[in-house]
mmCIF file of C-alpha atoms in Angstrom:
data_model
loop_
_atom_site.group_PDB
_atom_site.id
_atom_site.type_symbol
_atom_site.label_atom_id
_atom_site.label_comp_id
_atom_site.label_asym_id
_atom_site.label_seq_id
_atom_site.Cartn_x
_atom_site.Cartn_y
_atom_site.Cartn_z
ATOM 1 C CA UNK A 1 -105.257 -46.197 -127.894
ATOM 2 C CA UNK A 2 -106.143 -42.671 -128.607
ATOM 3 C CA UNK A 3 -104.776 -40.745 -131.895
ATOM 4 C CA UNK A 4 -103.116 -38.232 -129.121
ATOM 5 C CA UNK A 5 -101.240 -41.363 -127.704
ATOM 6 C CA UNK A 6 -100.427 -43.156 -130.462
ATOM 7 C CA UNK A 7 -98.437 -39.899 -131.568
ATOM 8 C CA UNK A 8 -96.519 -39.422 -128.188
ATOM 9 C CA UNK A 9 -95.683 -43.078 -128.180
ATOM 10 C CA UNK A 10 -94.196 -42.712 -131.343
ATOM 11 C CA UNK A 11 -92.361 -39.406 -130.973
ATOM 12 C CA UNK A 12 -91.349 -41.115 -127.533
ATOM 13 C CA UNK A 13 -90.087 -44.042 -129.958
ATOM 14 C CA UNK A 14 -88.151 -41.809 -132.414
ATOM 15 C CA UNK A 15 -86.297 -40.054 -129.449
ATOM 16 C CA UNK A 16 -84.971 -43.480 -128.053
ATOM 17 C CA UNK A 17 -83.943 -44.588 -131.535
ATOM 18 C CA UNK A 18 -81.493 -41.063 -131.786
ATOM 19 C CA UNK A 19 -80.122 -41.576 -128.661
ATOM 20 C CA UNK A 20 -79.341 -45.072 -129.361
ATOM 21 C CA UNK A 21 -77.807 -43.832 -132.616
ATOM 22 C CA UNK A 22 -75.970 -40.788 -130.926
ATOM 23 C CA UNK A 23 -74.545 -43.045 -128.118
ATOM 24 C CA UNK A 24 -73.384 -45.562 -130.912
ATOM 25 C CA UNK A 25 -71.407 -42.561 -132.731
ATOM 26 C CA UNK A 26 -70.020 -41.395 -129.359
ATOM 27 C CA UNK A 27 -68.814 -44.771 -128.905
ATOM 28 C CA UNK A 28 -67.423 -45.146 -132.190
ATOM 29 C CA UNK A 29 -65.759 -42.111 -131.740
ATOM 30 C CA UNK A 30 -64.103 -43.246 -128.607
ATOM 31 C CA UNK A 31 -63.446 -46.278 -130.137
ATOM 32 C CA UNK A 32 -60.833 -44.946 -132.901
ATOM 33 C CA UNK A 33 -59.606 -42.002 -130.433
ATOM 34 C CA UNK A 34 -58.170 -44.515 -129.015
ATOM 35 C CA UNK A 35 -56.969 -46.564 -131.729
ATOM 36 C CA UNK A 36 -55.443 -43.216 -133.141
ATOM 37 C CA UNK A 37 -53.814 -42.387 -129.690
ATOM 38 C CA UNK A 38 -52.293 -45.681 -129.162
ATOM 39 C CA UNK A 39 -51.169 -45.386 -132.742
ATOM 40 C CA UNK A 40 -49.515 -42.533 -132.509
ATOM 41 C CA UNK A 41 -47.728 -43.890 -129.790
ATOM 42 C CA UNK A 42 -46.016 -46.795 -132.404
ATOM 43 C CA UNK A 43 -45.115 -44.090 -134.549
ATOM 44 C CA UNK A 44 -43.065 -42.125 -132.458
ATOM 45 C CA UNK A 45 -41.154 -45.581 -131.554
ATOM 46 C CA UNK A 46 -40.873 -45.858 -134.934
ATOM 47 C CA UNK A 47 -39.413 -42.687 -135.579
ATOM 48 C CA UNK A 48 -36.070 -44.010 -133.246
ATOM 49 C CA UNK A 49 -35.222 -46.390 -135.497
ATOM 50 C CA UNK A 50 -31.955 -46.156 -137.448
ATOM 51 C CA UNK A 51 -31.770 -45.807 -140.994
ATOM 52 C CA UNK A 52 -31.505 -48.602 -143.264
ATOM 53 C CA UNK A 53 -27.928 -48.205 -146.218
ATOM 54 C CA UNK A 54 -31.307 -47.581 -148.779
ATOM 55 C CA UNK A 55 -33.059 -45.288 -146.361
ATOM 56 C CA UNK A 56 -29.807 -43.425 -146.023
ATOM 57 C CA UNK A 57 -28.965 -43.204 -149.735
ATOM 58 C CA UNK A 58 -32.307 -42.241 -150.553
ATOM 59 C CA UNK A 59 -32.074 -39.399 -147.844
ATOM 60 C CA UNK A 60 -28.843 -37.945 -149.148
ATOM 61 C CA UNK A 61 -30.197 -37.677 -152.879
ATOM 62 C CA UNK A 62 -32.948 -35.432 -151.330
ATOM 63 C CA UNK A 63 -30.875 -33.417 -149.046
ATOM 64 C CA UNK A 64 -28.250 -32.502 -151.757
ATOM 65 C CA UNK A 65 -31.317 -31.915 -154.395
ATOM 66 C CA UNK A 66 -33.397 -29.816 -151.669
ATOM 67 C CA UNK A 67 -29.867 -27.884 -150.520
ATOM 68 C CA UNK A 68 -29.978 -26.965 -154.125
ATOM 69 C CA UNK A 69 -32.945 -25.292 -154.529
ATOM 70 C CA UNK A 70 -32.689 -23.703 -151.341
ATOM 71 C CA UNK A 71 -29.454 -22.206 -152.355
ATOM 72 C CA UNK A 72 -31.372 -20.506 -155.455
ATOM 73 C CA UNK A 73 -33.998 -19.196 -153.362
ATOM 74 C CA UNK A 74 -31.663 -17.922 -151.324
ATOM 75 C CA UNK A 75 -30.297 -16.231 -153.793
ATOM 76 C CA UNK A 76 -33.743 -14.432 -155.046
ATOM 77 C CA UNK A 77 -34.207 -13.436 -151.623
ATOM 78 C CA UNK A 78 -31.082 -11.736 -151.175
ATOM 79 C CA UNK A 79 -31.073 -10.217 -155.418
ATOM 80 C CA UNK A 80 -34.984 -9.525 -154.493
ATOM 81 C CA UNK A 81 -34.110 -7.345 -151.349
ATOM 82 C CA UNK A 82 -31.365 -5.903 -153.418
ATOM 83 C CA UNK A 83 -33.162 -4.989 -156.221
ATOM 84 C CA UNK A 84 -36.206 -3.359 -154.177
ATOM 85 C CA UNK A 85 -34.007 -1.475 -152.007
ATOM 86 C CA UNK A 86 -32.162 -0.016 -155.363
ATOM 87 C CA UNK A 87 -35.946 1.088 -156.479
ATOM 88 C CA UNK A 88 -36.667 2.480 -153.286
ATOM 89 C CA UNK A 89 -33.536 4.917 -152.987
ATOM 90 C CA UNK A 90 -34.144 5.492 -156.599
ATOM 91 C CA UNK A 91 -37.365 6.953 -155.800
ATOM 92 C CA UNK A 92 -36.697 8.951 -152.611
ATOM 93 C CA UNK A 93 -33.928 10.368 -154.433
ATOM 94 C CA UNK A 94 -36.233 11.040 -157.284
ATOM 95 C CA UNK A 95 -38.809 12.616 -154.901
ATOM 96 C CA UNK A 96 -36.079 14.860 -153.065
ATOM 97 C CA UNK A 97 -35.106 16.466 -156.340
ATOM 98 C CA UNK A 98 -38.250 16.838 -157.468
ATOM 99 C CA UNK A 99 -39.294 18.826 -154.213
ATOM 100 C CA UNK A 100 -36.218 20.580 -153.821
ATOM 101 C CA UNK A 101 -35.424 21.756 -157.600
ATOM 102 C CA UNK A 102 -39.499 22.040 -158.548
ATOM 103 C CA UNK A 103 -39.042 25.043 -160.575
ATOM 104 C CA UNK A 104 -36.171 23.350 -162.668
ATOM 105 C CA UNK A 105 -36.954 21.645 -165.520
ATOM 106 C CA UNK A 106 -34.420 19.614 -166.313
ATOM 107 C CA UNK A 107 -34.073 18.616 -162.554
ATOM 108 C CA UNK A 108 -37.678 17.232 -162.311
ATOM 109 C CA UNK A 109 -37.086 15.096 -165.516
ATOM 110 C CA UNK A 110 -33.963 13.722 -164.498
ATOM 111 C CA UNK A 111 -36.192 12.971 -161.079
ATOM 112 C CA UNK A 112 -38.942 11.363 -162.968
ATOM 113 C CA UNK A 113 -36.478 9.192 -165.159
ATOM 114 C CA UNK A 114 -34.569 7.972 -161.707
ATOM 115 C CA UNK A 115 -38.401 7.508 -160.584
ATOM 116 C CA UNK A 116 -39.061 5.041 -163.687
ATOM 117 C CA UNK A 117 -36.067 3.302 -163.583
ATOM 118 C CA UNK A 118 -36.540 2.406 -160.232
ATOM 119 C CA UNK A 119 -39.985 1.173 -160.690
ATOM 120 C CA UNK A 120 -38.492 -0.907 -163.830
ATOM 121 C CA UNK A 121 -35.706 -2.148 -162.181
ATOM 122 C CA UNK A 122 -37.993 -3.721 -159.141
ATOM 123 C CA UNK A 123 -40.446 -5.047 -162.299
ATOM 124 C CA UNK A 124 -38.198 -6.707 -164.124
ATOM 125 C CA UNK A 125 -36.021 -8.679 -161.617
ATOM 126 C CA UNK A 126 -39.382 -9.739 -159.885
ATOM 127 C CA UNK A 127 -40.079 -11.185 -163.525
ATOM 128 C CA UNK A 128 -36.947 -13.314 -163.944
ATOM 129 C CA UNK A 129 -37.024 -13.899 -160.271
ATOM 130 C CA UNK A 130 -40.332 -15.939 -161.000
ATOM 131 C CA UNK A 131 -40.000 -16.990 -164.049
ATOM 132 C CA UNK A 132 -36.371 -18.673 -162.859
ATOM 133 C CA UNK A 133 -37.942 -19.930 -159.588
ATOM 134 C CA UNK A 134 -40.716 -21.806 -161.429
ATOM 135 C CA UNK A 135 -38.653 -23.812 -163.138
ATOM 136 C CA UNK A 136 -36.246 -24.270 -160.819
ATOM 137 C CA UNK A 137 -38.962 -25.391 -158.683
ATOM 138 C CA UNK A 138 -40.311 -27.802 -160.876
ATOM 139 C CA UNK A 139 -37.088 -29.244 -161.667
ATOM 140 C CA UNK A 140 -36.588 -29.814 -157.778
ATOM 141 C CA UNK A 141 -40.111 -31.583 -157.830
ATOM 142 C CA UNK A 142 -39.631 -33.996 -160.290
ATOM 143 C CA UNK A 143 -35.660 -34.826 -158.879
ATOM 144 C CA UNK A 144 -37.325 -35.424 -155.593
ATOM 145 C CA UNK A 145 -39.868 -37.591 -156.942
ATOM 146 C CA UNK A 146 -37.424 -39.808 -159.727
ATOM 147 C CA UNK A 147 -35.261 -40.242 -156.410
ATOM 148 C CA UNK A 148 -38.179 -41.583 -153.902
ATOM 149 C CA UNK A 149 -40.275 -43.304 -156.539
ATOM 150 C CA UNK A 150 -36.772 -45.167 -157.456
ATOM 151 C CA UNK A 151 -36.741 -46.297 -154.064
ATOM 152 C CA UNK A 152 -40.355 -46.848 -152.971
ATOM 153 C CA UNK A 153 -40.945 -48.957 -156.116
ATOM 154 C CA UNK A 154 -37.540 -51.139 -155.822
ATOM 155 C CA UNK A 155 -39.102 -54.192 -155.389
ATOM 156 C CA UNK A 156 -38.763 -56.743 -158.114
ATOM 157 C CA UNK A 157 -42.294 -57.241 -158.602
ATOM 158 C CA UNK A 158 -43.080 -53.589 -160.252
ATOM 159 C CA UNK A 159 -41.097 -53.491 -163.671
ATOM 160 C CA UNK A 160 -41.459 -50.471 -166.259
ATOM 161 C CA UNK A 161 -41.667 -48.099 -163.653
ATOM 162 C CA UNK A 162 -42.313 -44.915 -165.158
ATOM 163 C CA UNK A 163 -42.490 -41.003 -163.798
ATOM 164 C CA UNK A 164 -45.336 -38.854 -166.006
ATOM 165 C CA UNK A 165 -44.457 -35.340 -164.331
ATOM 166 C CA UNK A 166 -47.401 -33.635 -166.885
ATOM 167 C CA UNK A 167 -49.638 -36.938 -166.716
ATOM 168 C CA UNK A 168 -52.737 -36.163 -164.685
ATOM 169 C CA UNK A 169 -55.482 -39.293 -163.152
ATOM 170 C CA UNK A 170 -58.804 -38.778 -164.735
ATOM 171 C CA UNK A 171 -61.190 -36.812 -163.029
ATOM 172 C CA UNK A 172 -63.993 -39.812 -164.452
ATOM 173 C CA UNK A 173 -61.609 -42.534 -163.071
ATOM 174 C CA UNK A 174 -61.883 -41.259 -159.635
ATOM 175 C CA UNK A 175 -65.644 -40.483 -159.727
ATOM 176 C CA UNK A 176 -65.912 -44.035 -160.673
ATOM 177 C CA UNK A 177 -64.423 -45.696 -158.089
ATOM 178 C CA UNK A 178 -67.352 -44.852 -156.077
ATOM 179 C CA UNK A 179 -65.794 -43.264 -153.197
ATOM 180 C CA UNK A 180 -68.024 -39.649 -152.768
ATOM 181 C CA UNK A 181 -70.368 -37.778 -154.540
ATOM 182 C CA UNK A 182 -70.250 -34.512 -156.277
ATOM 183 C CA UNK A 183 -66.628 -34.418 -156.894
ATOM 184 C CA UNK A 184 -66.016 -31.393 -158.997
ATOM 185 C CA UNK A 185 -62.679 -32.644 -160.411
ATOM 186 C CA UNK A 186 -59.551 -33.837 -159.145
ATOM 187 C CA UNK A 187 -55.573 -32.347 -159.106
ATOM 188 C CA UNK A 188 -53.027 -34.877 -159.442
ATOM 189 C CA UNK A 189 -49.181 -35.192 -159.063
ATOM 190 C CA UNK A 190 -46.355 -37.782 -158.715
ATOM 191 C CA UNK A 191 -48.524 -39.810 -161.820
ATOM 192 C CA UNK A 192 -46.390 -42.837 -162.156
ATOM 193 C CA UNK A 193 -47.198 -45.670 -164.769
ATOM 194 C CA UNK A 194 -46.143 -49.523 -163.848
ATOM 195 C CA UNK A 195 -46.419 -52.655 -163.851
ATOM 196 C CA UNK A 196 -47.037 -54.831 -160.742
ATOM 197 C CA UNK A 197 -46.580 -58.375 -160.952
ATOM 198 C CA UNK A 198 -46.724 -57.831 -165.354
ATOM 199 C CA UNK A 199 -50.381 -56.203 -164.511
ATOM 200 C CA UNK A 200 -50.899 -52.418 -165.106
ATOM 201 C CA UNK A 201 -51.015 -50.139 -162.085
ATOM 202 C CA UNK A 202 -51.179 -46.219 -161.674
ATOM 203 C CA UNK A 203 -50.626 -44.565 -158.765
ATOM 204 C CA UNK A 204 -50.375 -40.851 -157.550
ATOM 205 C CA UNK A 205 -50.925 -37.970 -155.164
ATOM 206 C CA UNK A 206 -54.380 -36.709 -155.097
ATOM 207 C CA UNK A 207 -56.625 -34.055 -154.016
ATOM 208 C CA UNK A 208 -60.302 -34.962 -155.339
ATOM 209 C CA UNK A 209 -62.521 -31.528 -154.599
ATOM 210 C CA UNK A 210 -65.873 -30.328 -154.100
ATOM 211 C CA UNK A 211 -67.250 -27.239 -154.162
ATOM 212 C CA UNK A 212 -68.198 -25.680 -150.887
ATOM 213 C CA UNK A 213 -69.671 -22.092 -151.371
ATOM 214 C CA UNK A 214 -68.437 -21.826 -154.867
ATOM 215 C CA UNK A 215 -64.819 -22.683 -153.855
ATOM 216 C CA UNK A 216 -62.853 -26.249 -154.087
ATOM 217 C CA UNK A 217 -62.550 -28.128 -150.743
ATOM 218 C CA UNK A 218 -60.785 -31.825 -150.996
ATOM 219 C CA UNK A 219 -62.819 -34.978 -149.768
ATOM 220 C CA UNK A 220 -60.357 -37.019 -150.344
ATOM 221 C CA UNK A 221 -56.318 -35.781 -150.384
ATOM 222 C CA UNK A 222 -53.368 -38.687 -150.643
ATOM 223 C CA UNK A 223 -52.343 -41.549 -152.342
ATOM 224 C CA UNK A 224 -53.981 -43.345 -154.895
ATOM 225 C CA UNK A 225 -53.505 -46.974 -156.641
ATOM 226 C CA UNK A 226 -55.123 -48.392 -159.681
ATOM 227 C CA UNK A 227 -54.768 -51.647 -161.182
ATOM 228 C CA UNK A 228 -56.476 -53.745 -163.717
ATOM 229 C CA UNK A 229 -58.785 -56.455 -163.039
ATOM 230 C CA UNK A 230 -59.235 -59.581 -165.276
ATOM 231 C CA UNK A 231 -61.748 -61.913 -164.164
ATOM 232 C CA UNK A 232 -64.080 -64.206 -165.566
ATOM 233 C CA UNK A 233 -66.682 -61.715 -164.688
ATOM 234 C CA UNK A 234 -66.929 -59.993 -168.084
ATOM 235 C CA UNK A 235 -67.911 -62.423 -170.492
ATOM 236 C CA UNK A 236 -69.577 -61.749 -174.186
ATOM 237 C CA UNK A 237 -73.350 -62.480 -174.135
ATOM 238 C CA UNK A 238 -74.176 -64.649 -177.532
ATOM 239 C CA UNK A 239 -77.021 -62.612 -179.270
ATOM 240 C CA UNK A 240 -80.281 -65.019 -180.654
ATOM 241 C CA UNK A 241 -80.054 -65.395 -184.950
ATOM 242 C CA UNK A 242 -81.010 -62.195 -186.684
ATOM 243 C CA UNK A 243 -79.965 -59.880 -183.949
ATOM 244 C CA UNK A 244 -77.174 -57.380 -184.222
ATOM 245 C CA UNK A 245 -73.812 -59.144 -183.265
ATOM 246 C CA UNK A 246 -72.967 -56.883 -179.828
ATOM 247 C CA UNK A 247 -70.697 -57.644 -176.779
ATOM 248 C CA UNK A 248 -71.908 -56.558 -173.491
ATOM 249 C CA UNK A 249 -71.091 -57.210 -169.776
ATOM 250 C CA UNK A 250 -73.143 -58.301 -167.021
ATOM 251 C CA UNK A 251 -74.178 -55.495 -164.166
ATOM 252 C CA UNK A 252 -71.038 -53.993 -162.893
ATOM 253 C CA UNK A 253 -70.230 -55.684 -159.377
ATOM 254 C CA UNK A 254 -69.218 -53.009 -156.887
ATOM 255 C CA UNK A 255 -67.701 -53.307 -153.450
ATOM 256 C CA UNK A 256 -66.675 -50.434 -151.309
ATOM 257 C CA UNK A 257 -64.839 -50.453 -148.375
ATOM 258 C CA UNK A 258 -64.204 -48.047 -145.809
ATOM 259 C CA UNK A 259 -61.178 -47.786 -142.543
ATOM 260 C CA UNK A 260 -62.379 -45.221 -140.386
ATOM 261 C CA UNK A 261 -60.692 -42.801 -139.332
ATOM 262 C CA UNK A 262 -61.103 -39.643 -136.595
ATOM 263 C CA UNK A 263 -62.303 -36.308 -137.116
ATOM 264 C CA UNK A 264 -60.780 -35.561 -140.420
ATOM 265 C CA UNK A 265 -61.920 -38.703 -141.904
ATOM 266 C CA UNK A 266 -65.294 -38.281 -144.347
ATOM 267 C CA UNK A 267 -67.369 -41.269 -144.557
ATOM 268 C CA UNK A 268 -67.885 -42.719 -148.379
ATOM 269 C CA UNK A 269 -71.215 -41.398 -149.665
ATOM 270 C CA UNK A 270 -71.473 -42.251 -153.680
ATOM 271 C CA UNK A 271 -73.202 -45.047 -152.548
ATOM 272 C CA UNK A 272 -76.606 -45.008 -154.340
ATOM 273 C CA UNK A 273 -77.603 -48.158 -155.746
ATOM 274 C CA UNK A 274 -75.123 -50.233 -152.776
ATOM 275 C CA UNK A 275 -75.998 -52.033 -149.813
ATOM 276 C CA UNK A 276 -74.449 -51.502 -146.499
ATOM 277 C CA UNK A 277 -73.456 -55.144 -145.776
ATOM 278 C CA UNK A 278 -70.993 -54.776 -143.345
ATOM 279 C CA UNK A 279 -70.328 -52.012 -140.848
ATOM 280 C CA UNK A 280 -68.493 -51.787 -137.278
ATOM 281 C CA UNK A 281 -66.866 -49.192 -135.181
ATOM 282 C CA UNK A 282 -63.782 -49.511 -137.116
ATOM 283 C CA UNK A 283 -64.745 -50.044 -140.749
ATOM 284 C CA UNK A 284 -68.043 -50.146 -143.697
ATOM 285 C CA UNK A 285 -68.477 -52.256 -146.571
ATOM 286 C CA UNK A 286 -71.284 -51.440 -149.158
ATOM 287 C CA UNK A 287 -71.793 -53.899 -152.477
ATOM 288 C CA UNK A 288 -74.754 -54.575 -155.165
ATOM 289 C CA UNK A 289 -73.514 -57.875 -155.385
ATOM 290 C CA UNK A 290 -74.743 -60.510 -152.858
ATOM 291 C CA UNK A 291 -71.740 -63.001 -153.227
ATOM 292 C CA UNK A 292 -69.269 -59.839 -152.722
ATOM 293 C CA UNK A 293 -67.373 -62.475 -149.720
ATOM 294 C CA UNK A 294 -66.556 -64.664 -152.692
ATOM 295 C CA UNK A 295 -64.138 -61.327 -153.327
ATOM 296 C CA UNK A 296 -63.564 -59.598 -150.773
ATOM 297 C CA UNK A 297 -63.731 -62.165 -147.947
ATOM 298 C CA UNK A 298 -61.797 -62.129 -144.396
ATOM 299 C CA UNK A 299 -58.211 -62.704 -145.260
ATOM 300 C CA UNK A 300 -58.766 -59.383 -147.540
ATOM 301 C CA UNK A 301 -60.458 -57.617 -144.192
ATOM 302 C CA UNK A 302 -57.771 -58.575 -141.956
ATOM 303 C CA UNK A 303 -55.306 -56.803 -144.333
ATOM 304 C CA UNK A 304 -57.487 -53.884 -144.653
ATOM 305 C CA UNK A 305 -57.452 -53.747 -140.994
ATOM 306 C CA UNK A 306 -53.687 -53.762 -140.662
ATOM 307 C CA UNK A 307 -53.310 -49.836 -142.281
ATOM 308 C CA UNK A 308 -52.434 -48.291 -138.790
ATOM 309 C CA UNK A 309 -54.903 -44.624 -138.230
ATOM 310 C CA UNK A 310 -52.996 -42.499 -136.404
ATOM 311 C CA UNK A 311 -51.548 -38.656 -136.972
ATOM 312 C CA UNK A 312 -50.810 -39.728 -140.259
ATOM 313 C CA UNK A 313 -52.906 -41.706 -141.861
ATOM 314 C CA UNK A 314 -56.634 -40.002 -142.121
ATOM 315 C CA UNK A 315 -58.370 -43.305 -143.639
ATOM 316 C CA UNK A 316 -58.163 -46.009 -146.029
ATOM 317 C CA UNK A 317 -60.915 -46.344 -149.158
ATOM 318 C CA UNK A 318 -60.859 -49.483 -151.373
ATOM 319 C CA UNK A 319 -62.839 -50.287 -154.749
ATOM 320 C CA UNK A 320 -63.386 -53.500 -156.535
ATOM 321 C CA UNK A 321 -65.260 -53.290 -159.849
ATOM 322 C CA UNK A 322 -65.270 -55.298 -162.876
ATOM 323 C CA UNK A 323 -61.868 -53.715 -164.311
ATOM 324 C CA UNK A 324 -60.521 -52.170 -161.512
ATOM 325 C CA UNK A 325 -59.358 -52.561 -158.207
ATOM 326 C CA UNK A 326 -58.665 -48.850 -156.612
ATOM 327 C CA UNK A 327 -56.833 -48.015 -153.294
ATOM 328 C CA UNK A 328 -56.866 -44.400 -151.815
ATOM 329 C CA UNK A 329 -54.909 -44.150 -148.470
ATOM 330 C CA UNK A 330 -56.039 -40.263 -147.234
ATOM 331 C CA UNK A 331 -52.897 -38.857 -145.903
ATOM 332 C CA UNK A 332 -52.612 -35.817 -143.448
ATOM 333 C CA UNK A 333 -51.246 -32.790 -145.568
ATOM 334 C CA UNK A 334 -48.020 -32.108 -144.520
ATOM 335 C CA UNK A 335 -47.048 -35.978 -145.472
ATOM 336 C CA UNK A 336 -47.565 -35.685 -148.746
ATOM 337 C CA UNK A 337 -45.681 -32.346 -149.039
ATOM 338 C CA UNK A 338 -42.447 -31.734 -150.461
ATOM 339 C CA UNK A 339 -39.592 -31.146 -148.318
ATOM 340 C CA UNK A 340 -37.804 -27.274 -148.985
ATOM 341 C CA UNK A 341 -37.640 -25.566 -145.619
ATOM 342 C CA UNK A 342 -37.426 -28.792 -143.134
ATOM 343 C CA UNK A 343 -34.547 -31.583 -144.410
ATOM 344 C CA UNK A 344 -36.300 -34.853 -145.749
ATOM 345 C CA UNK A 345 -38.077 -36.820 -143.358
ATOM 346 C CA UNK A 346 -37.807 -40.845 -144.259
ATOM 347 C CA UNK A 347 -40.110 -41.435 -141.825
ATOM 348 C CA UNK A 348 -42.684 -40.173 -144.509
ATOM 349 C CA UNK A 349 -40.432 -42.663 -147.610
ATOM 350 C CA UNK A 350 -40.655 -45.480 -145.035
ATOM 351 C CA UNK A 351 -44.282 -45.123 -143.789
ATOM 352 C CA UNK A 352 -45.454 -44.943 -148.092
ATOM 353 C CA UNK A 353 -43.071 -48.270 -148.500
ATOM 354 C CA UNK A 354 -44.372 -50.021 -145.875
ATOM 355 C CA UNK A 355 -48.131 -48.954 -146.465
ATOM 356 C CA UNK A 356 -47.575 -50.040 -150.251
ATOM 357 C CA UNK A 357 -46.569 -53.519 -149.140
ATOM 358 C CA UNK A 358 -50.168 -53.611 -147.434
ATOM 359 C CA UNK A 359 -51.822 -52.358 -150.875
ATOM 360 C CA UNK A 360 -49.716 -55.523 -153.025
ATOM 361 C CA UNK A 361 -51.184 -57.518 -150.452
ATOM 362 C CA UNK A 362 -54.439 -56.633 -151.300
ATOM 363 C CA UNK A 363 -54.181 -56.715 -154.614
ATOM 364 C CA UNK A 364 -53.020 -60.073 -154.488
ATOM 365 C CA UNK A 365 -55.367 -61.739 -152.245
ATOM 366 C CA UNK A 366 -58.526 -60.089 -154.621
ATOM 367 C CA UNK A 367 -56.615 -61.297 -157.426
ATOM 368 C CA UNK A 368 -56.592 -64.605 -156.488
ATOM 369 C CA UNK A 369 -60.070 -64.686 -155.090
ATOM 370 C CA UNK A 370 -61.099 -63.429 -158.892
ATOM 371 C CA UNK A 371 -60.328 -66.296 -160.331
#
């Protein structure tokens, strides 16, 4: 075969292998379209479902806490409006005399004074009306929190639940878990310390950012669980007679798994070092470790499977290193936003319970696989 030939033969090649790989995506994409659509389907079902005495309770906390705040920023509004239309008759009146009475003196003080008090006037309630609303704003976000964490974490198993309203996740601990690349840092809320079955476990709302033309974009934006790992994985290496006494671990083992999601979903790319050792239309597993089924074998799958994708839910990640075992479930923006306009929706309460029984589940299953 001629040099000429061999080339076309092999662009000819390299054009059949990206089709095949573009009609695999397509499908794919079809694939969880249709997952999502059907999805989306249960959830409105879902949403005709009465409220539970707990749901209810929890519900009425909000409302009265949210009718609160809304009262006060009512109340800006209206001292705000107020207070700016006070400046602005101030200062026409201000300019009229100063117009009128130009060649008077005293007059076009008198206007400049009515001039500067109405400017001042305007400044300083705009500077309580902040200063009060932050606060009042916070206080609102950490009542709405101690009420749904209360009932989100109700189950016996966590104990010492705690609410850190100025506690922030490490911006290390998420790069860590291996998720993406070039995370620039992370912004964290709703930090709450427990224990889960007398192990430690964090958890909290999360926005992990790059930067995209200089500014912060989030890869990842939801909720976020971390608990320890003990396993007889990390064991101390005896050092040979005359050699410095030192404890050290074997090679970290990673797995990382992937649910994929639809458009707004961003596949896991911090995976340098990792093997792709498992990937369908629905989900990707990577791992350096070649017995990674001893961990995370099919009864952990099947429950990583059973987080529903829909409107909602964007994607699930999951981590499993030697200390840690990390669960991000990336939520679509307004579900993870705090109710002041719109009354409380417990769809949102109820769809973060119900997705936290699947995350236990996990935990316990990888847990038990550890040992």
């Amino acid at each position: 075969m001629g040099f000429k030939k061999y080339e076309e033969g092999m662009k000819k090649e390299e054009e059949i292998l990206v089709e095949e790989e573009t009609k695999k995506e397509e499908e794919s994409k079809e694939f969880i379209n249709n997952i999502i659509e059907e999805n989306n389907r249960l959830a409105l079902e879902d949403e005709k479902q009465e409220k539970t005495v707990g749901e209810e309770q929890v519900y009425k906390e909000v409302e009265v806490a949210r009718y609160a705040y809304k009262k006060i920023l009512k109340k800006w509004k209206i001292l705000g409006i107020c207070s700016s239309a006070f400046g602005i008759v101030l200062m026409i009146v201000a300019m009229i005399l100063f117009f009128v009475f130009k060649s008077n003196q005293a007059i076009t003080i008198v206007a400049l004074v009515l001039c500067v008090v109405g400017i001042a006037a305007m400044g300083i309630v705009s500077l309580i009306k902040n200063k009060d609303l932050k606060k009042k704003a916070l206080d609102y976000v950490n009542q709405y929190f101690i009420i749904t964490n209360k009932f989100i974490y109700s189950d016996e198993a966590f104990t010492n639940v705690e609410y850190l309203s100025n506690t922030q996740f490490s911006d290390q601990a998420f790069k860590d878990a291996h998720f993406y690349k070039g995370i620039h840092d992370t912004k964290s809320r709703n930090y709450v310390a427990l224990s889960y079955k007398n192990i430690p476990l964090v958890t909290c709302d999360i926005s992990a950012n790059v930067l995209v033309r200089g500014r912060t974009s989030p890869m990842f934006l939801g909720k976020l669980y971390c608990l320890e790992r003990k396993h007889e994985d990390i064991k101390p290496i005896l050092k040979k007679e005359g050699e410095e006494e030192a404890s050290e671990v074997k090679d970290e083992s990673i797995i990382i798994f992937q649910l994929k999601g639809g458009e707004l979903s961003k596949p896991l790319d911090d995976i340098e070092g990792l093997e792709k050792v498992d990937d369908t239309e629905s989900y990707v597993v990577y791992s350096n470790d070649k017995k990674y089924k001893k961990i995370f074998n099919s009864k952990v799958l099947n429950v990583c499977k059973s987080f529903r994708i829909d409107k909602t839910l964007i994607d699930v990640v999951l981590s499993i290193r030697n200390n840690y075992i990390t669960i991000g479930i990336d939520y679509a923006d307004e579900f993870i936003s705090i109710p002041v306009e719109n009354e409380a929706n417990i769809q949102i309460l109820r769809r973060t319970k119900s997705d936290l029984a699947l995350v236990t589940e996990i935990f316990d299953l990888i847990n038990e696989n550890s040992k």
